[in-house]
Coordinates of C-alpha atoms in Angstrom, one line a residue:
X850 CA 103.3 111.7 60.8
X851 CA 104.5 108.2 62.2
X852 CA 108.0 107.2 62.6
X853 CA 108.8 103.1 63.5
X854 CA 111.2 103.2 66.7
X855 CA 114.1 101.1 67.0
X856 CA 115.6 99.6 70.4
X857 CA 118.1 102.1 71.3
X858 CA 115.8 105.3 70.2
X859 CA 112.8 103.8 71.9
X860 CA 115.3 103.3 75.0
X861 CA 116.6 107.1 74.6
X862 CA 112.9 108.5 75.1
X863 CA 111.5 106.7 78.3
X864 CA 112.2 109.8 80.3
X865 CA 110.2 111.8 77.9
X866 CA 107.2 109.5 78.0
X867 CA 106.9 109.3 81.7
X868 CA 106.5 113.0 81.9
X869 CA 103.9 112.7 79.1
X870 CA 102.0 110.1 80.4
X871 CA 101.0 112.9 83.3
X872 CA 98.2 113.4 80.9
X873 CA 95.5 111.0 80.6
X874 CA 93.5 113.9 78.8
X875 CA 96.4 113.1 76.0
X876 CA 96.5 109.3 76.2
X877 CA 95.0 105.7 76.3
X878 CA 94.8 103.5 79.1
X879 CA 97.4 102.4 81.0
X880 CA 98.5 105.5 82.7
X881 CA 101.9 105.5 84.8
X882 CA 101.4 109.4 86.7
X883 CA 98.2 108.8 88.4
X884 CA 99.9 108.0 91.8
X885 CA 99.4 104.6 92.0
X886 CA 102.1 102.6 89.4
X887 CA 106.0 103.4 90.1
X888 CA 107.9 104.2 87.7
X889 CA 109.6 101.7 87.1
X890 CA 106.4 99.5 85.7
X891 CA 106.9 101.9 82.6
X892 CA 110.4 101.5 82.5
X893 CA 109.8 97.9 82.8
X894 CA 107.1 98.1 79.6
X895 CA 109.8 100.1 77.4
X896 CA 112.8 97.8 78.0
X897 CA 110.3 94.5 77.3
X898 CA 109.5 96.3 74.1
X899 CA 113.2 97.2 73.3
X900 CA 114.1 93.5 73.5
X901 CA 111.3 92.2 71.4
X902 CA 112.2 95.1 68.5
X903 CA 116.0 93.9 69.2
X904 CA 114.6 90.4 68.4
X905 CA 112.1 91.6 65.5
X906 CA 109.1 89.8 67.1
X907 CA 106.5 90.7 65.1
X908 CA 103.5 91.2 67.5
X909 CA 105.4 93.8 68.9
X910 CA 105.4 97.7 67.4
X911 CA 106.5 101.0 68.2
X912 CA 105.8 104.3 66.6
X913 CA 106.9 107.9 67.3
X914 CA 104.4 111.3 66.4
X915 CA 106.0 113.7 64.7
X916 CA 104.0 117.4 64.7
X917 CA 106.4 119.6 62.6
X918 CA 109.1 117.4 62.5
X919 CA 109.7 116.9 66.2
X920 CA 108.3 114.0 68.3
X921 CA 105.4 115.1 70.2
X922 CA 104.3 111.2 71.0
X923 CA 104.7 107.5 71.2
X924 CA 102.3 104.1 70.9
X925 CA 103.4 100.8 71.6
X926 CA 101.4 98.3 70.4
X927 CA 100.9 94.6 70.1
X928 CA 98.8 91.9 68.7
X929 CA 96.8 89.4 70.7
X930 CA 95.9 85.9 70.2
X931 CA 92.0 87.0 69.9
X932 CA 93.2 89.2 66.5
X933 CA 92.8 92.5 68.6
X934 CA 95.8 95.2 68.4
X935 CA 96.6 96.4 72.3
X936 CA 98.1 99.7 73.3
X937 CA 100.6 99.3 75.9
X938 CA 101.7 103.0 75.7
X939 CA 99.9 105.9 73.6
X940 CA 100.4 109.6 74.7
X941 CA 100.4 112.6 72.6
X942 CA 101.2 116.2 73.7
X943 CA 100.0 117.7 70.8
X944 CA 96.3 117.3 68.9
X945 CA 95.4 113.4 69.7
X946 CA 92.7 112.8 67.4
X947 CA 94.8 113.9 64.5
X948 CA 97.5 110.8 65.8
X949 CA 94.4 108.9 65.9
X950 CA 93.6 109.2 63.1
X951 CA 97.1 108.7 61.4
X952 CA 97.5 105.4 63.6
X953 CA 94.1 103.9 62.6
X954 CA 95.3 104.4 59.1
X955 CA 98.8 103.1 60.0
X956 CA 96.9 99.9 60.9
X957 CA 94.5 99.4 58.3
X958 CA 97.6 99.4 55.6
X959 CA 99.8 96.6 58.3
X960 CA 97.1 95.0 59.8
X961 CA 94.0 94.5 57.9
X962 CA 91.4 92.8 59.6
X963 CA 92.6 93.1 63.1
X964 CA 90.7 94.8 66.0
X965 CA 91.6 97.5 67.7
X966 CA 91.0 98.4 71.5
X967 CA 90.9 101.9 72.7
X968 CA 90.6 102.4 76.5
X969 CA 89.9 105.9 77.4
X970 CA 89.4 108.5 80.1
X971 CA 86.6 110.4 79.2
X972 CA 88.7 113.7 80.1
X973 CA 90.7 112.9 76.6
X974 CA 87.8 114.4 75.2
X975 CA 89.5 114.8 71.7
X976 CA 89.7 110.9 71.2
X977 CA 86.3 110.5 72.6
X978 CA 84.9 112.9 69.8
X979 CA 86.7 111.2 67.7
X980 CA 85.5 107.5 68.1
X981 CA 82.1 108.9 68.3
X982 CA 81.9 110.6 65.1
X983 CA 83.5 107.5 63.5
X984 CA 80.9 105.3 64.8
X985 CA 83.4 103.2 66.8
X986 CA 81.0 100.6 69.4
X987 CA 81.9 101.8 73.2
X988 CA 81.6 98.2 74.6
X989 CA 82.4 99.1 78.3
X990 CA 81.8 102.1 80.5
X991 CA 82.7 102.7 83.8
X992 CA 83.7 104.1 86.9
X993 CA 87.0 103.7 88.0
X994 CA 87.1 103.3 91.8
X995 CA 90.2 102.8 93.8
X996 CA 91.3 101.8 97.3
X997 CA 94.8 103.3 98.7
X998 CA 96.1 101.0 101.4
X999 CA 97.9 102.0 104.5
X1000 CA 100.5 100.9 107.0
X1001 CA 99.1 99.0 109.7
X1002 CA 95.3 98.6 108.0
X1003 CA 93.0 96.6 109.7
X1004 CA 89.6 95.4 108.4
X1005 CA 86.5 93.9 110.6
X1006 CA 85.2 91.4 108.6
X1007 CA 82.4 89.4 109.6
X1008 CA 83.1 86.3 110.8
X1009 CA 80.3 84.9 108.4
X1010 CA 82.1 85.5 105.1
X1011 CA 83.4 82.2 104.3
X1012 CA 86.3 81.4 102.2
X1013 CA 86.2 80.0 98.9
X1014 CA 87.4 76.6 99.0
X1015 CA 87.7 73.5 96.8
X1016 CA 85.0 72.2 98.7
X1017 CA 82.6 74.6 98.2
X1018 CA 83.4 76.0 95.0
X1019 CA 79.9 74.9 93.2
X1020 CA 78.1 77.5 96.1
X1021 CA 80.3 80.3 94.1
X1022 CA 79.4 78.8 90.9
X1023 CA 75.9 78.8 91.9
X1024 CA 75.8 82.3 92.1
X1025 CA 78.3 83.3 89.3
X1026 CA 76.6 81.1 86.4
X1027 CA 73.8 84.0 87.0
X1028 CA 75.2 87.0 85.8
X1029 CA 78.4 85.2 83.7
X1030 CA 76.6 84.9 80.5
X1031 CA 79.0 85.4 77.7
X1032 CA 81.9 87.2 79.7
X1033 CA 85.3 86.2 79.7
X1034 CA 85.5 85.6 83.2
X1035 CA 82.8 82.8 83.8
X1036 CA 83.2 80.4 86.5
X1037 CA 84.8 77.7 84.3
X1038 CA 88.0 80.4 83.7
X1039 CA 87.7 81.5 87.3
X1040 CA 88.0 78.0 88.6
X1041 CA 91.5 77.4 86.2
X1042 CA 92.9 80.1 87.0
X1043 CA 92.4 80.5 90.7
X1044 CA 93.5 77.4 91.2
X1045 CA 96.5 77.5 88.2
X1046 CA 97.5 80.7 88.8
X1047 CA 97.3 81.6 92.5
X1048 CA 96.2 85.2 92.0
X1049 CA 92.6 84.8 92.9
X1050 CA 91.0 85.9 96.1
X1051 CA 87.4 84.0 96.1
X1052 CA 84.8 84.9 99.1
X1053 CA 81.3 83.9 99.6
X1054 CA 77.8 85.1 101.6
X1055 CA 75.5 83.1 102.8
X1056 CA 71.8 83.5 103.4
X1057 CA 69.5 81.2 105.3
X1058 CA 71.7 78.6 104.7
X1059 CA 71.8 79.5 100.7
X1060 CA 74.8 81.0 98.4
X1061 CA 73.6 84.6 98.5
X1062 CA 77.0 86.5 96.8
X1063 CA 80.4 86.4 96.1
X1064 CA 83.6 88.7 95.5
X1065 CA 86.3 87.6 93.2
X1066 CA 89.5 89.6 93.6
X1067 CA 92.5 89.2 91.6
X1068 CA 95.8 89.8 92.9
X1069 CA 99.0 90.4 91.4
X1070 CA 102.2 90.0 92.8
X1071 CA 103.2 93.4 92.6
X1072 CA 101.3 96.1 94.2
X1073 CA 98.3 96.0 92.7
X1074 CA 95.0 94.3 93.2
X1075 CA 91.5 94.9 91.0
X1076 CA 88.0 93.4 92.0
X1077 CA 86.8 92.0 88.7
X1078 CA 83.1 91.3 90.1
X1079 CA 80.6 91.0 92.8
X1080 CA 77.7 88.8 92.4
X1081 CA 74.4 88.5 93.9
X1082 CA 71.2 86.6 94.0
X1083 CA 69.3 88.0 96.7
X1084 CA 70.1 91.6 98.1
X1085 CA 72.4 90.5 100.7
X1086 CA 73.2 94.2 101.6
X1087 CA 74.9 93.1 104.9
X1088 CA 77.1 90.5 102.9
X1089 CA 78.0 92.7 99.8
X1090 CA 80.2 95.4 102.3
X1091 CA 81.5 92.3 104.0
X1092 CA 82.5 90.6 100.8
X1093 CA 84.6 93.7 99.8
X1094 CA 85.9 94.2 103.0
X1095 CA 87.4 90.6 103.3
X1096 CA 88.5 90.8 99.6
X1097 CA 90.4 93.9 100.5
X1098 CA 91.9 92.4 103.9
X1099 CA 93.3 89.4 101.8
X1100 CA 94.9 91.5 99.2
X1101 CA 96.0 93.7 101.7
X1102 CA 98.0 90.5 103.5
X1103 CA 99.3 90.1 99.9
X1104 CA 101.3 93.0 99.9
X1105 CA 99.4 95.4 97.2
X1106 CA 99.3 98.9 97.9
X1107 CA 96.0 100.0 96.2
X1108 CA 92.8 97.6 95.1
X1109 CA 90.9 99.0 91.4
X1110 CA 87.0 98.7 91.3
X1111 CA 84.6 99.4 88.7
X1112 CA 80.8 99.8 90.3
X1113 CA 78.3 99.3 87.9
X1114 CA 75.2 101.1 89.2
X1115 CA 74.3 103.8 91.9
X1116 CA 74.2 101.1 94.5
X1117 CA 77.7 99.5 93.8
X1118 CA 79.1 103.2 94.4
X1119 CA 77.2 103.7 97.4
X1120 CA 78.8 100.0 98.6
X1121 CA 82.2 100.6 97.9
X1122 CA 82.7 104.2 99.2
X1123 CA 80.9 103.4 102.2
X1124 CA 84.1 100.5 102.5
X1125 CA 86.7 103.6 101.6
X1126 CA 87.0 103.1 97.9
X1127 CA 87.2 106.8 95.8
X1128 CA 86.4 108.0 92.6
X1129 CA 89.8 108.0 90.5
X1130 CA 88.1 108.3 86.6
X1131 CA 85.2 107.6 84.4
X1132 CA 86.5 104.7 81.5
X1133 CA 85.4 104.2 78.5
X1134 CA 86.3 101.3 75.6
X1135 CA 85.9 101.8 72.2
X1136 CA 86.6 99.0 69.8
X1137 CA 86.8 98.9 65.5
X1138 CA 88.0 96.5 63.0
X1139 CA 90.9 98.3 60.7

């Protein structure tokens, strides 16, 4: 059964779900014990929560599992702007699909209409099963690649990999507006928030005088940095490794400690573990509207 968490009990139990979320076989993405988060990023996530129960903001929940009367997990969730219900935290030791199952429901009777997100390791077998056989749309799949960095790293990138300037911002464009489509990141969204936010690390490849690719990197400022996409319009096999390599050099100047990747073919896994990048997970997404 599900029991709604207050501040201070919510507070009480952070110790307890650190040592839970050691298993992403029992949880939802993100996951604190995979060597890479401190953690004090999940402390961070359970006091933020704390203060918005103290203040009753209502996009803000959290739930304990019960499994013969004793807690065996915790969700925190909250609800985004686009109507979809996020899990910041959802780890069970005991059988996950049957808290699946219970929360789904939990949301259907509070949230009506709302979309849920379920990122997943496709080791937690038992939730996979479960979003299967309820027909649930698996709207990304992936790899999950990562690069740890080192004291005293140094990367050879090739003097032609050029910067990403105002200047030449329509070459990147040029070979974004390609592949963009209808995702969230197009070049419009890139553009705002590379320049608004600062977090954006923008490279481009040139061939015979012509935009050939580009990497765009985003990097926090914490320790973390995650590639969301590498474009090209010719094969630019040369340019592709260099563009990663000068993506991780600049996040590497940033301070982060390790740089996320997901490859999306054969070739893109070939690329990036030729540059040093290893296999950390296989992700999946599974979405339904309660």
């Amino acid at each position: 059964m599900l029991r709604e968490l207050g501040k201070e009990e919510l507070l009480q139990h952070t110790e307890e779900m650190y040592e839970l979320a050691a298993r992403i076989d029992k949880g939802v993405y993100p996951n604190w014990r995979d060597g890479l988060k401190p953690k004090s990023d999940l402390v961070e996530r359970v006091e933020m929560y704390a203060d918005k129960l103290e203040e009753k903001e209502e996009a803000f929940g959290a739930l304990a599992y019960l499994e013969a009367d004793k807690i065996s997990g915790y969700i925190l969730y909250r609800l985004l702007e686009d109507n979809s219900i996020n899990f910041d935290y959802f780890y069970v030791a005991g059988d996950f699909a049957k808290a699946l199952e219970e929360v789904v429901s939990y949301m259907e009777a509070y949230f009506p209409g709302k979309k849920i997100m379920l990122g997943l390791s496709t080791m937690n077998t038992s939730a996979v099963d479960f979003c299967e056989a309820k027909g649930w749309e698996a709207i990304e799949r992936s790899k999950v690649y990562i690069f740890r960095f080192k004291p005293d790293m140094r990367f050879d990138v090739s003097d032609k990999v050029i910067p990403v300037t105002e200047e030449n911002f329509a070459d990147f464009r040029t070979v974004h507006k390609v592949i963009e489509g209808e995702m969230y990141w197009n070049s419009d969204r890139i553009y705002k928030a590379w320049k608004q936010e600062g977090y954006w690390e923008l490279f481009l490849w040139k061939e015979e005088g012509e935009p050939a690719a580009v990497v765009y990197n985003e990097v926090f400022d914490g320790d973390c940095a995650q590639i969301i996409g590498m474009d090209s319009i010719k094969p630019a096999a040369e340019g592709r490794k260099e563009l990663l390599k000068a993506a991780l050099s600049a996040a590497y100047k940033r301070g982060a400690n390790y740089n996320w990747l997901w490859p999306e073919n054969d070739a893109e896994v070939k690329e990036c573990t030729e540059v040093g990048f290893e296999h950390l997970d296989d992700y999946v997404c599974y979405t339904c509207t309660v």
